[in-house]
PDB file of C-alpha atoms in Angstrom:
ATOM      1  CA  MET A   1      73.492  42.673 129.720  1.00  0.00           C
ATOM      2  CA  SER A   2      72.964  46.394 129.548  1.00  0.00           C
ATOM      3  CA  ALA A   3      69.823  48.030 128.214  1.00  0.00           C
ATOM      4  CA  ARG A   4      71.768  49.441 125.225  1.00  0.00           C
ATOM      5  CA  GLN A   5      73.029  45.964 124.197  1.00  0.00           C
ATOM      6  CA  ASN A   6      69.541  44.472 124.630  1.00  0.00           C
ATOM      7  CA  THR A   7      68.109  47.156 122.327  1.00  0.00           C
ATOM      8  CA  LEU A   8      70.762  46.608 119.661  1.00  0.00           C
ATOM      9  CA  SER A   9      70.281  42.842 119.619  1.00  0.00           C
ATOM     10  CA  ARG A  10      66.483  43.127 119.242  1.00  0.00           C
ATOM     11  CA  PRO A  11      65.250  42.982 115.584  1.00  0.00           C
ATOM     12  CA  PRO A  12      63.246  45.885 114.215  1.00  0.00           C
ATOM     13  CA  ALA A  13      59.565  45.900 115.000  1.00  0.00           C
ATOM     14  CA  GLY A  14      58.510  45.566 111.336  1.00  0.00           C
ATOM     15  CA  ALA A  15      60.879  42.733 110.496  1.00  0.00           C
ATOM     16  CA  PHE A  16      58.424  40.038 111.487  1.00  0.00           C
ATOM     17  CA  TYR A  17      55.593  41.591 109.521  1.00  0.00           C
ATOM     18  CA  GLY A  18      57.695  42.003 106.382  1.00  0.00           C
ATOM     19  CA  ALA A  19      58.665  38.344 106.382  1.00  0.00           C
ATOM     20  CA  SER A  20      55.239  36.906 107.276  1.00  0.00           C
ATOM     21  CA  PRO A  21      53.764  34.397 104.764  1.00  0.00           C
ATOM     22  CA  GLY A  22      50.443  36.234 104.790  1.00  0.00           C
ATOM     23  CA  ARG A  23      52.036  39.500 103.708  1.00  0.00           C
ATOM     24  CA  LYS A  24      54.003  37.756 100.957  1.00  0.00           C
ATOM     25  CA  ARG A  25      50.896  35.941  99.747  1.00  0.00           C
ATOM     26  CA  LEU A  26      49.003  39.228  99.626  1.00  0.00           C
ATOM     27  CA  ARG A  27      51.750  40.794  97.518  1.00  0.00           C
ATOM     28  CA  VAL A  28      51.748  37.817  95.136  1.00  0.00           C
ATOM     29  CA  ASN A  29      47.961  37.967  94.776  1.00  0.00           C
ATOM     30  CA  ARG A  30      48.113  41.669  93.987  1.00  0.00           C
ATOM     31  CA  ALA A  31      50.796  41.055  91.355  1.00  0.00           C
ATOM     32  CA  VAL A  32      48.765  38.270  89.741  1.00  0.00           C
ATOM     33  CA  LEU A  33      45.639  40.429  89.765  1.00  0.00           C
ATOM     34  CA  PHE A  34      47.554  43.282  88.172  1.00  0.00           C
ATOM     35  CA  THR A  35      48.795  41.014  85.376  1.00  0.00           C
ATOM     36  CA  LEU A  36      45.263  39.666  84.820  1.00  0.00           C
ATOM     37  CA  VAL A  37      43.758  43.104  84.259  1.00  0.00           C
ATOM     38  CA  PRO A  38      44.663  43.293  80.519  1.00  0.00           C
ATOM     39  CA  ALA A  39      43.388  39.766  79.874  1.00  0.00           C
ATOM     40  CA  LEU A  40      40.147  40.406  81.779  1.00  0.00           C
ATOM     41  CA  THR A  41      39.644  43.701  79.974  1.00  0.00           C
ATOM     42  CA  PHE A  42      40.115  42.040  76.590  1.00  0.00           C
ATOM     43  CA  PHE A  43      37.798  39.172  77.593  1.00  0.00           C
ATOM     44  CA  CYS A  44      35.023  41.506  78.732  1.00  0.00           C
ATOM     45  CA  ALA A  45      35.326  43.902  75.801  1.00  0.00           C
ATOM     46  CA  PHE A  46      35.607  41.391  72.952  1.00  0.00           C
ATOM     47  CA  TRP A  47      33.696  38.344  74.250  1.00  0.00           C
ATOM     48  CA  LEU A  48      31.560  38.843  77.328  1.00  0.00           C
ATOM     49  CA  LEU A  49      29.829  42.068  76.304  1.00  0.00           C
ATOM     50  CA  PRO A  50      29.146  41.044  72.660  1.00  0.00           C
ATOM     51  CA  PHE A  51      27.893  37.607  73.730  1.00  0.00           C
ATOM     52  CA  ALA A  52      25.660  39.154  76.392  1.00  0.00           C
ATOM     53  CA  ARG A  53      24.281  41.446  73.706  1.00  0.00           C
ATOM     54  CA  LEU A  54      23.570  38.404  71.500  1.00  0.00           C
ATOM     55  CA  VAL A  55      21.748  36.660  74.331  1.00  0.00           C
ATOM     56  CA  VAL A  56      19.539  39.687  74.940  1.00  0.00           C
ATOM     57  CA  MET A  57      18.947  40.266  71.222  1.00  0.00           C
ATOM     58  CA  GLY A  58      17.775  36.664  70.824  1.00  0.00           C
ATOM     59  CA  THR A  59      14.865  37.364  73.157  1.00  0.00           C
ATOM     60  CA  GLU A  60      13.506  40.025  70.812  1.00  0.00           C
ATOM     61  CA  PRO A  61      10.655  39.224  68.381  1.00  0.00           C
ATOM     62  CA  ASP A  62      11.488  37.389  65.190  1.00  0.00           C
ATOM     63  CA  ASN A  63      10.708  39.297  61.987  1.00  0.00           C
ATOM     64  CA  HIS A  64       8.572  36.497  60.531  1.00  0.00           C
ATOM     65  CA  SER A  65       6.681  35.012  63.474  1.00  0.00           C
ATOM     66  CA  GLY A  66       6.620  37.952  65.882  1.00  0.00           C
ATOM     67  CA  ALA A  67       7.494  35.628  68.771  1.00  0.00           C
ATOM     68  CA  SER A  68      10.761  35.393  70.640  1.00  0.00           C
ATOM     69  CA  ALA A  69      13.562  34.218  68.378  1.00  0.00           C
ATOM     70  CA  TYR A  70      14.519  31.426  70.780  1.00  0.00           C
ATOM     71  CA  TRP A  71      10.973  30.111  70.778  1.00  0.00           C
ATOM     72  CA  THR A  72      10.839  30.297  66.987  1.00  0.00           C
ATOM     73  CA  VAL A  73      14.027  28.248  66.693  1.00  0.00           C
ATOM     74  CA  LEU A  74      12.553  25.520  68.907  1.00  0.00           C
ATOM     75  CA  THR A  75       9.188  25.404  67.097  1.00  0.00           C
ATOM     76  CA  HIS A  76       9.923  26.153  63.441  1.00  0.00           C
ATOM     77  CA  PRO A  77      10.798  23.050  61.360  1.00  0.00           C
ATOM     78  CA  ARG A  78      13.308  24.919  59.220  1.00  0.00           C
ATOM     79  CA  TYR A  79      15.476  26.040  62.114  1.00  0.00           C
ATOM     80  CA  LEU A  80      15.148  22.743  63.952  1.00  0.00           C
ATOM     81  CA  GLY A  81      16.192  20.966  60.770  1.00  0.00           C
ATOM     82  CA  SER A  82      19.199  23.263  60.447  1.00  0.00           C
ATOM     83  CA  LEU A  83      20.216  22.535  64.036  1.00  0.00           C
ATOM     84  CA  PHE A  84      19.864  18.759  63.739  1.00  0.00           C
ATOM     85  CA  SER A  85      21.571  18.648  60.328  1.00  0.00           C
ATOM     86  CA  THR A  86      24.554  20.515  61.728  1.00  0.00           C
ATOM     87  CA  LEU A  87      24.663  18.264  64.804  1.00  0.00           C
ATOM     88  CA  TRP A  88      24.568  15.024  62.843  1.00  0.00           C
ATOM     89  CA  LEU A  89      27.086  16.280  60.304  1.00  0.00           C
ATOM     90  CA  SER A  90      29.509  17.374  63.021  1.00  0.00           C
ATOM     91  CA  LEU A  91      29.101  14.127  64.966  1.00  0.00           C
ATOM     92  CA  ALA A  92      29.710  12.060  61.837  1.00  0.00           C
ATOM     93  CA  VAL A  93      32.809  14.056  60.929  1.00  0.00           C
ATOM     94  CA  ALA A  94      34.221  13.826  64.446  1.00  0.00           C
ATOM     95  CA  GLY A  95      33.534  10.092  64.756  1.00  0.00           C
ATOM     96  CA  LEU A  96      34.974   9.098  61.391  1.00  0.00           C
ATOM     97  CA  ALA A  97      37.965  11.434  61.743  1.00  0.00           C
ATOM     98  CA  VAL A  98      38.856   9.919  65.123  1.00  0.00           C
ATOM     99  CA  ALA A  99      38.360   6.363  63.828  1.00  0.00           C
ATOM    100  CA  LEU A 100      40.493   6.801  60.696  1.00  0.00           C
ATOM    101  CA  ALA A 101      43.183   9.100  62.021  1.00  0.00           C
ATOM    102  CA  SER A 102      43.708   7.128  65.235  1.00  0.00           C
ATOM    103  CA  VAL A 103      44.911   4.109  63.288  1.00  0.00           C
ATOM    104  CA  CYS A 104      47.146   6.301  61.161  1.00  0.00           C
ATOM    105  CA  GLY A 105      48.514   8.188  64.158  1.00  0.00           C
ATOM    106  CA  PHE A 106      49.269   4.997  66.086  1.00  0.00           C
ATOM    107  CA  PHE A 107      51.103   3.513  63.106  1.00  0.00           C
ATOM    108  CA  LEU A 108      53.178   6.642  62.568  1.00  0.00           C
ATOM    109  CA  ALA A 109      54.042   6.855  66.269  1.00  0.00           C
ATOM    110  CA  ARG A 110      55.256   3.247  66.448  1.00  0.00           C
ATOM    111  CA  ASN A 111      57.092   2.891  63.143  1.00  0.00           C
ATOM    112  CA  GLN A 112      60.108   4.543  61.562  1.00  0.00           C
ATOM    113  CA  PHE A 113      60.598   4.491  57.799  1.00  0.00           C
ATOM    114  CA  PRO A 114      62.207   6.619  55.103  1.00  0.00           C
ATOM    115  CA  GLY A 115      60.121   9.638  54.175  1.00  0.00           C
ATOM    116  CA  LYS A 116      58.173   9.747  57.444  1.00  0.00           C
ATOM    117  CA  THR A 117      58.937  13.438  57.931  1.00  0.00           C
ATOM    118  CA  TRP A 118      57.660  14.267  54.464  1.00  0.00           C
ATOM    119  CA  LEU A 119      54.542  12.184  55.023  1.00  0.00           C
ATOM    120  CA  LEU A 120      53.793  14.047  58.252  1.00  0.00           C
ATOM    121  CA  SER A 121      54.257  17.341  56.456  1.00  0.00           C
ATOM    122  CA  ILE A 122      51.783  16.286  53.769  1.00  0.00           C
ATOM    123  CA  LEU A 123      49.251  15.051  56.333  1.00  0.00           C
ATOM    124  CA  THR A 124      49.341  18.332  58.234  1.00  0.00           C
ATOM    125  CA  PHE A 125      49.334  20.489  55.100  1.00  0.00           C
ATOM    126  CA  PRO A 126      45.498  20.864  55.056  1.00  0.00           C
ATOM    127  CA  LEU A 127      45.714  22.809  58.316  1.00  0.00           C
ATOM    128  CA  ALA A 128      47.244  25.682  56.339  1.00  0.00           C
ATOM    129  CA  PHE A 129      44.230  25.918  53.991  1.00  0.00           C
ATOM    130  CA  PRO A 130      41.344  28.279  54.706  1.00  0.00           C
ATOM    131  CA  GLY A 131      37.813  26.980  54.326  1.00  0.00           C
ATOM    132  CA  VAL A 132      37.401  28.527  50.881  1.00  0.00           C
ATOM    133  CA  VAL A 133      40.342  26.545  49.522  1.00  0.00           C
ATOM    134  CA  VAL A 134      39.021  23.336  51.056  1.00  0.00           C
ATOM    135  CA  GLY A 135      35.650  23.950  49.406  1.00  0.00           C
ATOM    136  CA  PHE A 136      37.337  24.556  46.071  1.00  0.00           C
ATOM    137  CA  LEU A 137      39.240  21.266  46.400  1.00  0.00           C
ATOM    138  CA  VAL A 138      35.969  19.439  47.045  1.00  0.00           C
ATOM    139  CA  ILE A 139      34.478  21.039  43.934  1.00  0.00           C
ATOM    140  CA  MET A 140      37.496  19.939  41.898  1.00  0.00           C
ATOM    141  CA  LEU A 141      36.916  16.403  43.157  1.00  0.00           C
ATOM    142  CA  GLY A 142      33.126  16.061  43.119  1.00  0.00           C
ATOM    143  CA  GLY A 143      31.807  19.121  41.267  1.00  0.00           C
ATOM    144  CA  ARG A 144      30.298  19.419  37.791  1.00  0.00           C
ATOM    145  CA  GLN A 145      33.742  19.565  36.190  1.00  0.00           C
ATOM    146  CA  GLY A 146      35.487  17.541  38.887  1.00  0.00           C
ATOM    147  CA  ALA A 147      37.514  14.381  38.552  1.00  0.00           C
ATOM    148  CA  LEU A 148      34.628  12.108  39.576  1.00  0.00           C
ATOM    149  CA  ALA A 149      32.215  13.709  37.097  1.00  0.00           C
ATOM    150  CA  GLN A 150      34.648  13.355  34.211  1.00  0.00           C
ATOM    151  CA  LEU A 151      35.463   9.744  35.112  1.00  0.00           C
ATOM    152  CA  SER A 152      31.801   8.745  35.429  1.00  0.00           C
ATOM    153  CA  GLN A 153      30.991  10.549  32.187  1.00  0.00           C
ATOM    154  CA  SER A 154      33.616   8.584  30.295  1.00  0.00           C
ATOM    155  CA  LEU A 155      32.666   5.237  31.855  1.00  0.00           C
ATOM    156  CA  PHE A 156      28.882   5.394  32.297  1.00  0.00           C
ATOM    157  CA  GLY A 157      27.781   8.386  30.232  1.00  0.00           C
ATOM    158  CA  GLU A 158      26.535  10.442  33.197  1.00  0.00           C
ATOM    159  CA  ARG A 159      28.097  12.837  35.638  1.00  0.00           C
ATOM    160  CA  TRP A 160      28.285  11.866  39.292  1.00  0.00           C
ATOM    161  CA  MET A 161      28.502  14.813  41.674  1.00  0.00           C
ATOM    162  CA  PHE A 162      28.454  15.216  45.439  1.00  0.00           C
ATOM    163  CA  ALA A 163      30.173  18.553  46.061  1.00  0.00           C
ATOM    164  CA  TYR A 164      27.056  20.708  46.368  1.00  0.00           C
ATOM    165  CA  SER A 165      25.378  18.721  49.136  1.00  0.00           C
ATOM    166  CA  LEU A 166      25.914  17.625  52.713  1.00  0.00           C
ATOM    167  CA  THR A 167      28.055  14.789  51.359  1.00  0.00           C
ATOM    168  CA  GLY A 168      30.483  17.257  49.840  1.00  0.00           C
ATOM    169  CA  LEU A 169      30.447  19.275  53.047  1.00  0.00           C
ATOM    170  CA  PHE A 170      31.152  16.085  54.985  1.00  0.00           C
ATOM    171  CA  VAL A 171      34.160  15.332  52.785  1.00  0.00           C
ATOM    172  CA  GLY A 172      35.472  18.880  53.183  1.00  0.00           C
ATOM    173  CA  TYR A 173      35.109  18.878  56.970  1.00  0.00           C
ATOM    174  CA  LEU A 174      36.725  15.456  57.180  1.00  0.00           C
ATOM    175  CA  TYR A 175      39.614  16.709  55.064  1.00  0.00           C
ATOM    176  CA  PHE A 176      40.702  19.353  57.567  1.00  0.00           C
ATOM    177  CA  SER A 177      39.722  17.326  60.668  1.00  0.00           C
ATOM    178  CA  ILE A 178      41.940  14.301  60.085  1.00  0.00           C
ATOM    179  CA  PRO A 179      45.283  16.175  60.498  1.00  0.00           C
ATOM    180  CA  ARG A 180      44.221  17.436  63.933  1.00  0.00           C
ATOM    181  CA  VAL A 181      43.484  13.915  65.120  1.00  0.00           C
ATOM    182  CA  VAL A 182      46.642  12.405  63.635  1.00  0.00           C
ATOM    183  CA  MET A 183      49.008  14.776  65.407  1.00  0.00           C
ATOM    184  CA  THR A 184      47.188  14.520  68.739  1.00  0.00           C
ATOM    185  CA  VAL A 185      47.069  10.718  68.652  1.00  0.00           C
ATOM    186  CA  MET A 186      50.727  10.541  67.704  1.00  0.00           C
ATOM    187  CA  ALA A 187      51.689  12.660  70.703  1.00  0.00           C
ATOM    188  CA  ALA A 188      49.554  10.470  72.994  1.00  0.00           C
ATOM    189  CA  CYS A 189      50.909   7.197  71.594  1.00  0.00           C
ATOM    190  CA  GLU A 190      54.510   8.297  72.026  1.00  0.00           C
ATOM    191  CA  LYS A 191      53.878   8.638  75.785  1.00  0.00           C
ATOM    192  CA  LEU A 192      52.392   5.164  76.211  1.00  0.00           C
ATOM    193  CA  ASP A 193      54.117   2.801  78.622  1.00  0.00           C
ATOM    194  CA  ARG A 194      54.938  -0.234  76.498  1.00  0.00           C
ATOM    195  CA  SER A 195      55.609  -2.336  79.578  1.00  0.00           C
ATOM    196  CA  LEU A 196      51.824  -2.465  80.119  1.00  0.00           C
ATOM    197  CA  GLU A 197      51.367  -3.957  76.658  1.00  0.00           C
ATOM    198  CA  GLU A 198      54.137  -6.487  77.285  1.00  0.00           C
ATOM    199  CA  ALA A 199      52.572  -7.433  80.613  1.00  0.00           C
ATOM    200  CA  ALA A 200      49.186  -7.969  78.953  1.00  0.00           C
ATOM    201  CA  ARG A 201      50.721 -10.185  76.268  1.00  0.00           C
ATOM    202  CA  SER A 202      52.657 -12.180  78.839  1.00  0.00           C
ATOM    203  CA  LEU A 203      49.339 -12.889  80.595  1.00  0.00           C
ATOM    204  CA  GLY A 204      47.931 -14.318  77.375  1.00  0.00           C
ATOM    205  CA  ALA A 205      46.032 -11.333  75.969  1.00  0.00           C
ATOM    206  CA  SER A 206      45.512 -11.373  72.233  1.00  0.00           C
ATOM    207  CA  HIS A 207      46.448  -8.520  69.926  1.00  0.00           C
ATOM    208  CA  TRP A 208      42.905  -7.141  69.899  1.00  0.00           C
ATOM    209  CA  ARG A 209      42.569  -7.448  73.681  1.00  0.00           C
ATOM    210  CA  VAL A 210      45.743  -5.407  74.117  1.00  0.00           C
ATOM    211  CA  ILE A 211      44.313  -2.744  71.844  1.00  0.00           C
ATOM    212  CA  CYS A 212      40.910  -2.663  73.565  1.00  0.00           C
ATOM    213  CA  ASP A 213      42.068  -3.027  77.176  1.00  0.00           C
ATOM    214  CA  VAL A 214      45.420  -1.221  77.211  1.00  0.00           C
ATOM    215  CA  ILE A 215      46.007   1.105  74.256  1.00  0.00           C
ATOM    216  CA  ILE A 216      42.561   2.632  73.755  1.00  0.00           C
ATOM    217  CA  PRO A 217      41.978   3.394  77.474  1.00  0.00           C
ATOM    218  CA  ALA A 218      45.433   4.972  77.654  1.00  0.00           C
ATOM    219  CA  ILE A 219      44.842   7.333  74.748  1.00  0.00           C
ATOM    220  CA  ARG A 220      41.151   7.864  75.502  1.00  0.00           C
ATOM    221  CA  PRO A 221      41.660  11.439  76.811  1.00  0.00           C
ATOM    222  CA  ALA A 222      43.381  12.384  73.556  1.00  0.00           C
ATOM    223  CA  LEU A 223      40.609  10.782  71.503  1.00  0.00           C
ATOM    224  CA  LEU A 224      37.896  12.585  73.459  1.00  0.00           C
ATOM    225  CA  SER A 225      39.574  15.972  73.327  1.00  0.00           C
ATOM    226  CA  THR A 226      40.436  15.855  69.643  1.00  0.00           C
ATOM    227  CA  GLY A 227      36.983  14.482  68.797  1.00  0.00           C
ATOM    228  CA  ALA A 228      35.401  17.415  70.629  1.00  0.00           C
ATOM    229  CA  ILE A 229      37.640  19.849  68.757  1.00  0.00           C
ATOM    230  CA  CYS A 230      36.639  18.308  65.423  1.00  0.00           C
ATOM    231  CA  PHE A 231      32.975  18.524  66.444  1.00  0.00           C
ATOM    232  CA  ALA A 232      33.292  22.168  67.472  1.00  0.00           C
ATOM    233  CA  THR A 233      35.170  23.071  64.287  1.00  0.00           C
ATOM    234  CA  SER A 234      32.559  21.390  62.100  1.00  0.00           C
ATOM    235  CA  MET A 235      29.698  23.077  63.956  1.00  0.00           C
ATOM    236  CA  GLY A 236      30.962  26.576  63.213  1.00  0.00           C
ATOM    237  CA  ALA A 237      32.858  26.166  59.929  1.00  0.00           C
ATOM    238  CA  PHE A 238      31.573  28.658  57.373  1.00  0.00           C
ATOM    239  CA  GLY A 239      34.073  29.138  54.545  1.00  0.00           C
ATOM    240  CA  THR A 240      33.814  25.603  53.148  1.00  0.00           C
ATOM    241  CA  ALA A 241      30.007  25.574  53.343  1.00  0.00           C
ATOM    242  CA  PHE A 242      29.715  28.987  51.718  1.00  0.00           C
ATOM    243  CA  THR A 243      31.995  27.900  48.858  1.00  0.00           C
ATOM    244  CA  LEU A 244      29.993  24.738  48.176  1.00  0.00           C
ATOM    245  CA  GLY A 245      26.622  26.505  48.152  1.00  0.00           C
ATOM    246  CA  THR A 246      24.412  28.691  50.322  1.00  0.00           C
ATOM    247  CA  ARG A 247      21.294  26.512  50.006  1.00  0.00           C
ATOM    248  CA  MET A 248      22.387  23.832  52.471  1.00  0.00           C
ATOM    249  CA  ASN A 249      20.381  23.949  55.677  1.00  0.00           C
ATOM    250  CA  ILE A 250      23.099  24.171  58.332  1.00  0.00           C
ATOM    251  CA  LEU A 251      23.503  26.648  61.182  1.00  0.00           C
ATOM    252  CA  PRO A 252      26.408  28.800  59.883  1.00  0.00           C
ATOM    253  CA  LEU A 253      24.634  29.384  56.573  1.00  0.00           C
ATOM    254  CA  SER A 254      21.306  29.985  58.329  1.00  0.00           C
ATOM    255  CA  ILE A 255      22.915  32.632  60.531  1.00  0.00           C
ATOM    256  CA  TYR A 256      24.512  34.240  57.496  1.00  0.00           C
ATOM    257  CA  GLY A 257      21.229  34.254  55.586  1.00  0.00           C
ATOM    258  CA  GLU A 258      19.166  35.680  58.440  1.00  0.00           C
ATOM    259  CA  PHE A 259      21.715  38.403  59.051  1.00  0.00           C
ATOM    260  CA  THR A 260      22.538  39.505  55.500  1.00  0.00           C
ATOM    261  CA  ASN A 261      19.510  38.592  53.379  1.00  0.00           C
ATOM    262  CA  TYR A 262      16.611  39.307  55.746  1.00  0.00           C
ATOM    263  CA  ALA A 263      18.151  41.638  58.377  1.00  0.00           C
ATOM    264  CA  ASN A 264      16.577  39.337  60.957  1.00  0.00           C
ATOM    265  CA  PHE A 265      19.050  40.189  63.695  1.00  0.00           C
ATOM    266  CA  ALA A 266      17.076  38.550  66.511  1.00  0.00           C
ATOM    267  CA  MET A 267      17.004  35.184  64.736  1.00  0.00           C
ATOM    268  CA  ALA A 268      20.686  35.428  63.787  1.00  0.00           C
ATOM    269  CA  ALA A 269      21.530  36.177  67.420  1.00  0.00           C
ATOM    270  CA  ALA A 270      19.412  33.290  68.731  1.00  0.00           C
ATOM    271  CA  LEU A 271      20.984  30.817  66.305  1.00  0.00           C
ATOM    272  CA  SER A 272      24.452  32.082  67.202  1.00  0.00           C
ATOM    273  CA  VAL A 273      23.816  31.633  70.925  1.00  0.00           C
ATOM    274  CA  ILE A 274      22.462  28.115  70.420  1.00  0.00           C
ATOM    275  CA  LEU A 275      25.426  27.166  68.242  1.00  0.00           C
ATOM    276  CA  GLY A 276      27.829  28.523  70.836  1.00  0.00           C
ATOM    277  CA  LEU A 277      26.092  26.726  73.707  1.00  0.00           C
ATOM    278  CA  VAL A 278      26.059  23.372  71.899  1.00  0.00           C
ATOM    279  CA  THR A 279      29.737  23.700  71.051  1.00  0.00           C
ATOM    280  CA  TRP A 280      30.622  24.745  74.593  1.00  0.00           C
ATOM    281  CA  LEU A 281      28.694  21.818  76.071  1.00  0.00           C
ATOM    282  CA  ALA A 282      30.531  19.374  73.798  1.00  0.00           C
ATOM    283  CA  LEU A 283      33.927  20.780  74.773  1.00  0.00           C
ATOM    284  CA  ALA A 284      33.033  20.856  78.480  1.00  0.00           C
ATOM    285  CA  LEU A 285      31.751  17.268  78.395  1.00  0.00           C
ATOM    286  CA  ALA A 286      34.864  16.033  76.602  1.00  0.00           C
ATOM    287  CA  ARG A 287      37.089  17.859  79.066  1.00  0.00           C
ATOM    288  CA  ARG A 288      35.200  16.373  82.004  1.00  0.00           C
ATOM    289  CA  LEU A 289      35.395  12.826  80.651  1.00  0.00           C
ATOM    290  CA  ALA A 290      39.049  13.181  79.712  1.00  0.00           C
ATOM    291  CA  GLY A 291      39.840  14.647  83.122  1.00  0.00           C
ATOM    292  CA  ASP A 292      38.123  11.772  84.889  1.00  0.00           C
ATOM    293  CA  VAL A 293      40.169   9.313  82.889  1.00  0.00           C
ATOM    294  CA  VAL A 294      43.406  11.147  83.561  1.00  0.00           C
ATOM    295  CA  GLY A 295      42.727  11.458  87.256  1.00  0.00           C
ATOM    296  CA  ALA A 296      41.527   7.889  87.773  1.00  0.00           C
ATOM    297  CA  PRO A 297      43.706   5.695  89.918  1.00  0.00           C
ATOM    298  CA  ALA A 298      45.724   3.003  88.227  1.00  0.00           C
TER     299      ALA A 298
END
């Protein structure tokens, strides 16, 4: 073979480099990084920088005590009471919403009947309401001129009210939490493998054992995730609480009062950071537990 033919049959020197996996991977990484720039810019500008500013502002002296706002939150009974009231309220809403809506979601996922589509539309309708409307509905139910007050007045001669308290707030939070759980549980139940239930029954398991040992473990990730979402929503919900009254001692109203009424920016920042951290921890814990369940071997 002549030298000219050997040169023509040899591939170009850069052909191997252009087709190397490392070069292709580098190009892909650059493209992904380029597409992430807008998202990272938005994240830094509208979340990271403001939240960092809140964290720093919370270390400044509180207007009333003169100490660090974080220390005041942990030592002052009023702020501790606000934190614990919000925690217990959110936990109660999340627990009851998951308990009630899980049964409803499982029934709707397993049964077909006329009007099911309309029923689902009605159940999810509260998701379209802002917090102010939900608070107004609670007032119309348990306020001074609500249905319960008028009924108790006609039957017992006194007005029964619950709208302007933590009970009314609990009812309002539960009202817009149940639809979230119903739809999530329905989606999880529709993916269940019914052969596992049939196998458990064939081995002699009772109806309740099938529920406890097969169905609940299978939909446990959905229950954990939607419970955490209900908890996080209840922790930071403001519109419903503000409509029902500004004297309730919960974190969103405390933040609003410190910021607008007293110009106590350090305390408002500290309470905001604590609220955000508690909510983030709940979501991270639920995600971890749900992930462990999903990834567990059969």
